[in-house]
Short mmCIF file of C-alpha atoms in Angstrom, two decimals:
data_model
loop_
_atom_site.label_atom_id
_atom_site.label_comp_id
_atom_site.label_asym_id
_atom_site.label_seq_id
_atom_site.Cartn_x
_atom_site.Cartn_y
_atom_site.Cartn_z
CA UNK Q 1 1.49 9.81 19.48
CA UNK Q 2 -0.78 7.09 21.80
CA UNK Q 3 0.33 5.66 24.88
CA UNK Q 4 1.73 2.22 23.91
CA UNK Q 5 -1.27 0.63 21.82
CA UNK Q 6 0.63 -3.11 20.55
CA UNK Q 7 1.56 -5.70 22.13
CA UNK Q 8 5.30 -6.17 22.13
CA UNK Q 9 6.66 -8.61 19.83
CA UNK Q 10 8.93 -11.68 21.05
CA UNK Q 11 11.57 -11.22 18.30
CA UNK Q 12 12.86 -8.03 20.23
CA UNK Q 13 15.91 -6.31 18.05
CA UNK Q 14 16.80 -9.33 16.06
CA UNK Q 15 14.14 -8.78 13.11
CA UNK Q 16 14.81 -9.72 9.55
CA UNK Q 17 15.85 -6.99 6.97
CA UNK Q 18 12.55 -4.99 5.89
CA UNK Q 19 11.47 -6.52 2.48
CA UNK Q 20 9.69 -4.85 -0.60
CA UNK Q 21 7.98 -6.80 -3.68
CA UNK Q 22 6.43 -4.99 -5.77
CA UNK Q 23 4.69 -6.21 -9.51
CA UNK Q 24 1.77 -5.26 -11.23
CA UNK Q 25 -0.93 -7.04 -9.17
CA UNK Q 26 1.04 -5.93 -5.39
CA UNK Q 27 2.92 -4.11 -3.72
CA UNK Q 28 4.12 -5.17 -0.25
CA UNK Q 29 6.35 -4.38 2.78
CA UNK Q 30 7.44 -6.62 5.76
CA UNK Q 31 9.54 -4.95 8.90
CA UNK Q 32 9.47 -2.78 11.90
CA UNK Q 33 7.71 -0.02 12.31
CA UNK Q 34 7.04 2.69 14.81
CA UNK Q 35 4.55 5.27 14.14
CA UNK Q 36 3.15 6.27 11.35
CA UNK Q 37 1.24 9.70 11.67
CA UNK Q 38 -2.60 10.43 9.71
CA UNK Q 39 -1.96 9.36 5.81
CA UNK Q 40 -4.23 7.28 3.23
CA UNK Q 41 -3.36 5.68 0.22
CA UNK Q 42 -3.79 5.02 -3.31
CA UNK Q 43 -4.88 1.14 -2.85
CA UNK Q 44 -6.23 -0.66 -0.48
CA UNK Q 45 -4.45 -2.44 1.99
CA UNK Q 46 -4.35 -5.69 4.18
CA UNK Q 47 -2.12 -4.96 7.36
CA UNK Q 48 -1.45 -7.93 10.10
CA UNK Q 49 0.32 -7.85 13.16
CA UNK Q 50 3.09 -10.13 12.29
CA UNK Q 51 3.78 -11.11 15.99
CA UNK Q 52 0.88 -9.29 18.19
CA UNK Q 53 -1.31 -6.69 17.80
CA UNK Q 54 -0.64 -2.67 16.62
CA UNK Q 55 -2.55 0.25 17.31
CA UNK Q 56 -4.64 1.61 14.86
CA UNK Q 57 -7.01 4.72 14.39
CA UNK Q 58 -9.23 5.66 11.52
CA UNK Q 59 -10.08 9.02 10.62
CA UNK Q 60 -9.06 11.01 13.91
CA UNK Q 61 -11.24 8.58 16.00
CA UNK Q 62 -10.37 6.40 18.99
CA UNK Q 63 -7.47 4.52 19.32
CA UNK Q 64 -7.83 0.74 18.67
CA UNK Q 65 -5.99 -2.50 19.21
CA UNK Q 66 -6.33 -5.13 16.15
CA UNK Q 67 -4.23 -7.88 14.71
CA UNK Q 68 -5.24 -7.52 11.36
CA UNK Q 69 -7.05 -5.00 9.10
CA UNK Q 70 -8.28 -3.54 5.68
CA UNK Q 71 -8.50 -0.19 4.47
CA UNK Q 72 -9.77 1.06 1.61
CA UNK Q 73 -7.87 3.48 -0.83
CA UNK Q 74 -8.61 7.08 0.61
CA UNK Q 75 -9.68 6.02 4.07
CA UNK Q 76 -6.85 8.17 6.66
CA UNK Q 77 -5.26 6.42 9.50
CA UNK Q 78 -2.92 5.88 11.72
CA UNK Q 79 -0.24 2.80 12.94
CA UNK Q 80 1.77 2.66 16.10
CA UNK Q 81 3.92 -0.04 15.92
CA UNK Q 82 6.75 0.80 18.66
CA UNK Q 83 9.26 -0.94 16.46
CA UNK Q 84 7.77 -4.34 15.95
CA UNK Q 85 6.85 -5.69 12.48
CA UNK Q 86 3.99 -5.36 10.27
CA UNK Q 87 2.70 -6.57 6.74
CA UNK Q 88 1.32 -4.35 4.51
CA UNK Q 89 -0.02 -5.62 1.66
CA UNK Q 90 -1.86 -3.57 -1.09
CA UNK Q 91 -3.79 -4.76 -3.87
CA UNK Q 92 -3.42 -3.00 -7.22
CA UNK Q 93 -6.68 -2.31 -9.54
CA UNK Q 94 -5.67 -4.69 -12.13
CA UNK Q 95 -5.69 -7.37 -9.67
CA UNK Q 96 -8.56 -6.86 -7.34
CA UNK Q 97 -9.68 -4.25 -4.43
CA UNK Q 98 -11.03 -3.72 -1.41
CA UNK Q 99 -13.48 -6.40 -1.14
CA UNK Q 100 -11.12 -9.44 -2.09
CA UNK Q 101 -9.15 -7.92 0.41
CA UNK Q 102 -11.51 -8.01 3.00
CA UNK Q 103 -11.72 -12.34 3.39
CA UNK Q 104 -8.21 -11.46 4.91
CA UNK Q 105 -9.76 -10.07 7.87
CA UNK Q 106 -11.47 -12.20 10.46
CA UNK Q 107 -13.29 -11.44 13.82
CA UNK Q 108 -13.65 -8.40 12.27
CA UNK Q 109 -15.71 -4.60 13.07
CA UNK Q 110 -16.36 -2.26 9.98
CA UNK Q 111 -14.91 1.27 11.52
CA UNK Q 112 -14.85 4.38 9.47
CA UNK Q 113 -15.32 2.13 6.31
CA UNK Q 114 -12.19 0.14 7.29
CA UNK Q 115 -12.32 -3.30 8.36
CA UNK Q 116 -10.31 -4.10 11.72
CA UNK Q 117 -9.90 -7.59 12.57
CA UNK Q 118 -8.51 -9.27 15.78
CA UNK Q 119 -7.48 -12.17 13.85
CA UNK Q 120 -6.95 -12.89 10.08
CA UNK Q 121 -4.42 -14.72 7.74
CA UNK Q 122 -0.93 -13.98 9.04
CA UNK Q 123 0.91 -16.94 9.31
CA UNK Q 124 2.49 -17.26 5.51
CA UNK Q 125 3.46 -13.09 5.70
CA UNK Q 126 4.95 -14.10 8.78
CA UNK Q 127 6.86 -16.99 6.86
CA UNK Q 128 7.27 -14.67 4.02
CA UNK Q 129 9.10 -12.10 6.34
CA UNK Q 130 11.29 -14.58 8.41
CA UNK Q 131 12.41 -16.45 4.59
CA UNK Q 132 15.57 -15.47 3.96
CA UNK Q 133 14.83 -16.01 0.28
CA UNK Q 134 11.37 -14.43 0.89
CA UNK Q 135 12.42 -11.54 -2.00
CA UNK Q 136 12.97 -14.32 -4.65
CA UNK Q 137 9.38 -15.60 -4.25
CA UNK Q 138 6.89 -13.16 -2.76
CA UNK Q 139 5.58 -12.66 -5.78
CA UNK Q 140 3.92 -16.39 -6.01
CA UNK Q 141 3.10 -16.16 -2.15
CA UNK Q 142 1.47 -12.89 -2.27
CA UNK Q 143 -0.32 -14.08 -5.78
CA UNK Q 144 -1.90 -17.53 -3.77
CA UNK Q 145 -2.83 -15.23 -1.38
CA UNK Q 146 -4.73 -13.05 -3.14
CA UNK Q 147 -6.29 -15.86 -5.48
CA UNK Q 148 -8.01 -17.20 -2.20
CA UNK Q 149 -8.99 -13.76 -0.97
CA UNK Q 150 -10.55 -12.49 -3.95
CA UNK Q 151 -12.50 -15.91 -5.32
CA UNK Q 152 -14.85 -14.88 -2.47
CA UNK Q 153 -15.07 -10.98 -3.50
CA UNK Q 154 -14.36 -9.45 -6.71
CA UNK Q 155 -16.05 -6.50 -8.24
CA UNK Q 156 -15.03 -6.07 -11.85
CA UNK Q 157 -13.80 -2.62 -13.17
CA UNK Q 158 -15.51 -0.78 -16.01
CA UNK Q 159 -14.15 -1.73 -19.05
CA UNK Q 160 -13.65 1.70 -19.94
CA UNK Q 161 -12.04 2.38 -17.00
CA UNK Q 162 -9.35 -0.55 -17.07
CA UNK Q 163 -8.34 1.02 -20.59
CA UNK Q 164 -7.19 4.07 -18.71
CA UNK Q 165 -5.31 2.39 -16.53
CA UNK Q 166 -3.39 0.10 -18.90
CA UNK Q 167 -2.38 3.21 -20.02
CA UNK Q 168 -1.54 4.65 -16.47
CA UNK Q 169 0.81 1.30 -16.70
CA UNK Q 170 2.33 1.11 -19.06
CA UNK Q 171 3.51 4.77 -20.15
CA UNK Q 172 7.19 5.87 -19.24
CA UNK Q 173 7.38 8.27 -16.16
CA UNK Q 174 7.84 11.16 -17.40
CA UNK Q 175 7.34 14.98 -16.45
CA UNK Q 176 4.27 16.41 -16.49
CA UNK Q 177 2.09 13.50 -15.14
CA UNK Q 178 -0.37 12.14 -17.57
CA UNK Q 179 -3.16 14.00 -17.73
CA UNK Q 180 -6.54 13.22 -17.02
CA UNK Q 181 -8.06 14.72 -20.66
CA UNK Q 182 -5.81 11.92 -21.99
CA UNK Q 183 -7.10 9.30 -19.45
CA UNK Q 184 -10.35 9.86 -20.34
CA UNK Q 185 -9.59 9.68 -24.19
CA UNK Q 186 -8.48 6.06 -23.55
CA UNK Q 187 -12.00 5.51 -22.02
CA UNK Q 188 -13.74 6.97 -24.84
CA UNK Q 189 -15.45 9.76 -22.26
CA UNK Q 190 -15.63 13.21 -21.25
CA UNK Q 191 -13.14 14.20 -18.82
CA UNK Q 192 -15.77 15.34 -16.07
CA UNK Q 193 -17.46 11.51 -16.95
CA UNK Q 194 -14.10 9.80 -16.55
CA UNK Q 195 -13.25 12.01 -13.18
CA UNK Q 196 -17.16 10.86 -11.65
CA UNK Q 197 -16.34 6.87 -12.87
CA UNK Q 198 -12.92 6.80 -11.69
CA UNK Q 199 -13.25 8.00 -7.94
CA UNK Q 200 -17.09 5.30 -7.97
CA UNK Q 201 -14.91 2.55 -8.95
CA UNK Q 202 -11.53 3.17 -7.08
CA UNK Q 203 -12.68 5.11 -4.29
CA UNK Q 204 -10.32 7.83 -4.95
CA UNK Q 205 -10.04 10.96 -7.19
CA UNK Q 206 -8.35 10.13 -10.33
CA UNK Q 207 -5.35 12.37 -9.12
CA UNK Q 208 -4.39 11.02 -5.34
CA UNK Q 209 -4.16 7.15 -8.04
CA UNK Q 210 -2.23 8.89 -10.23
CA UNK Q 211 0.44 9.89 -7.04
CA UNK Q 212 0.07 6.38 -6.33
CA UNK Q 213 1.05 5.00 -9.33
CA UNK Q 214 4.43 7.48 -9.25
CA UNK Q 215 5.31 6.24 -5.47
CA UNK Q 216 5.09 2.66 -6.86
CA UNK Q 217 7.39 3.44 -9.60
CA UNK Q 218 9.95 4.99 -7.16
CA UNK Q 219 9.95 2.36 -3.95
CA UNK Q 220 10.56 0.14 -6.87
CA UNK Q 221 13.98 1.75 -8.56
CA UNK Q 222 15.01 2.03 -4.23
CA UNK Q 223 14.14 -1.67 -4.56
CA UNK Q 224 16.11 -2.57 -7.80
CA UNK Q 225 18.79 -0.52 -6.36
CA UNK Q 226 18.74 3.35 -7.26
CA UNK Q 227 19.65 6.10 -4.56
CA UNK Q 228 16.89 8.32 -3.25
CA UNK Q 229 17.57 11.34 -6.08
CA UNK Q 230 17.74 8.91 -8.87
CA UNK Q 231 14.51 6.63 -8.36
CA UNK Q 232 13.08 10.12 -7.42
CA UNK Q 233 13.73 11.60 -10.53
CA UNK Q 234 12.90 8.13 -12.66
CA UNK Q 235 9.63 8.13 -11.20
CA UNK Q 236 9.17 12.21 -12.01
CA UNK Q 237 9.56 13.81 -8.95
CA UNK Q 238 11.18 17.21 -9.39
CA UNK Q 239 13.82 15.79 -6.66
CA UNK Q 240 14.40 14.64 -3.87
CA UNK Q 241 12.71 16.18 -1.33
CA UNK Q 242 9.46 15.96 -3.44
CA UNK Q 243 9.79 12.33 -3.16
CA UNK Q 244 10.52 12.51 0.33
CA UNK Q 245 7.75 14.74 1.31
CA UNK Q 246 5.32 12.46 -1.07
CA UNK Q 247 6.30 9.71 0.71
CA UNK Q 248 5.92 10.92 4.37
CA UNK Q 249 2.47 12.17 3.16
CA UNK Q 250 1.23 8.65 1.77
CA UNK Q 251 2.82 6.00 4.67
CA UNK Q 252 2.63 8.84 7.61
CA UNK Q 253 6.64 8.24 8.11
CA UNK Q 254 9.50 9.16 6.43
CA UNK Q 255 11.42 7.09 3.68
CA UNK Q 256 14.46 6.65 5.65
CA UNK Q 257 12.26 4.26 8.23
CA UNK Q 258 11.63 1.43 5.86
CA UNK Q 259 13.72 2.07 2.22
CA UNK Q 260 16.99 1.63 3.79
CA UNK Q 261 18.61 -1.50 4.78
CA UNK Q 262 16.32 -3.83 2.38
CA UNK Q 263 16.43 -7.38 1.28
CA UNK Q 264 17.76 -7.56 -2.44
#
């Protein structure tokens, strides 16, 4: 871990709950953090220093001080936090991606393919975090967020493609995972064609979204109110320590750090 990167937040140990929202179009988290070792993910992601700046490193590469960034699905980082709060806000492929993230972001350096901004829109997450009632309506906030981001940026998906993931969607999580032969049947192409389109137009391989899309499904049974084993299993984990070692592997920290203690 860095030498202290942030600066240190003026809230000290009196921060709101951590709060979740996910829906189709987002997912997003709000609360402390402290570090959060090499990981990527299966969206892209907005993160904002919700009271000064974090520490930040992209790909192995130099530390960095920012206040805001965006990085793309795939793209490996790093966070130190030292306990201070951040947004994270990812964008799901039915709603948008990378580039309507990317307005989000200003004063901003392209580094490794991620953008890292030292300032950007932070105020209404801040809001959003500090609400007390923020859980009852992140969705809307998160939603006019977005719609402001992306009317600048939007890249359309294949049509072919968003067949396969309406079916990524909608089917029950179950064991095994959905295949990618039946993926690609959705899209009306070969499975090797589907495999090449998918990782073009997401910017990762069809199997790293496909983890994704499980991790949403259990953060959001923790969320509704399931123990760890349960939402673990709903989501088709073998158990409980697959989910936990699934999640330390996509956020860089373990579950315990930011699905306990929520906002309901």
């Amino acid at each position: 871990m860095p030498d202290r990167l942030y600066e240190r937040a003026g809230l000290a140990s009196d921060h709101p709950a951590p709060l979740w929202h996910l829906d189709s179009a987002h997912t997003f988290f709000a609360g402390p953090l402290d570090y959060n070792a090499a990981h990527r993910h299966g969206a892209p992601v907005y993160l904002a220093g919700l009271y000064g700046r974090f520490g930040l490193r992209i790909a192995g590469g130099s530390w960095l001080t920012c206040r805001t960034a965006m990085i793309p699905a795939g793209v490996v980082h790093e966070l130190d936090l030292g306990g201070n709060p951040l947004a994270v806000f990812y964008v799901e492929a039915s709603a948008g991606d990378a580039a309507g993230l990317a307005p989000l972001v200003a004063d901003a350096e392209e580094v490794g393919g991620a953008l890292v901004g030292a300032s950007g829109e932070v105020a209404a997450l801040r809001a959003l975090f500090e609400s007390s009632t923020g859980a009852a309506w992140a969705g809307e906030a998160l939603a006019d967020l977005l719609r402001f981001a992306t009317a600048r940026a939007r890249r359309p998906i294949d049509p072919r493609l968003a067949r396969a993931l309406d079916l990524m969607d909608t089917r029950d999580a179950d064991f095994p995972p959905l295949a990618a032969s039946r993926c690609a049947s959705a899209a009306g192409l070969s499975a090797s064609r589907f495999q090449h389109l998918f990782t073009a137009q997401m910017g990762i391989p069809f199997r790293r979204y496909r983890g994704w899309v499980r991790m949403r499904r259990a953060i959001r049974a923790v969320v509704e109110g399931a123990n760890f084993t349960t939402a673990a299993h709903d989501a088709g984990f073998a158990d409980q320590a697959h989910f936990a070692h699934a999640f330390r592997q996509t956020f860089g920290a373990p579950a315990s750090k930011s699905l306990t203690g929520i906002r309901r």
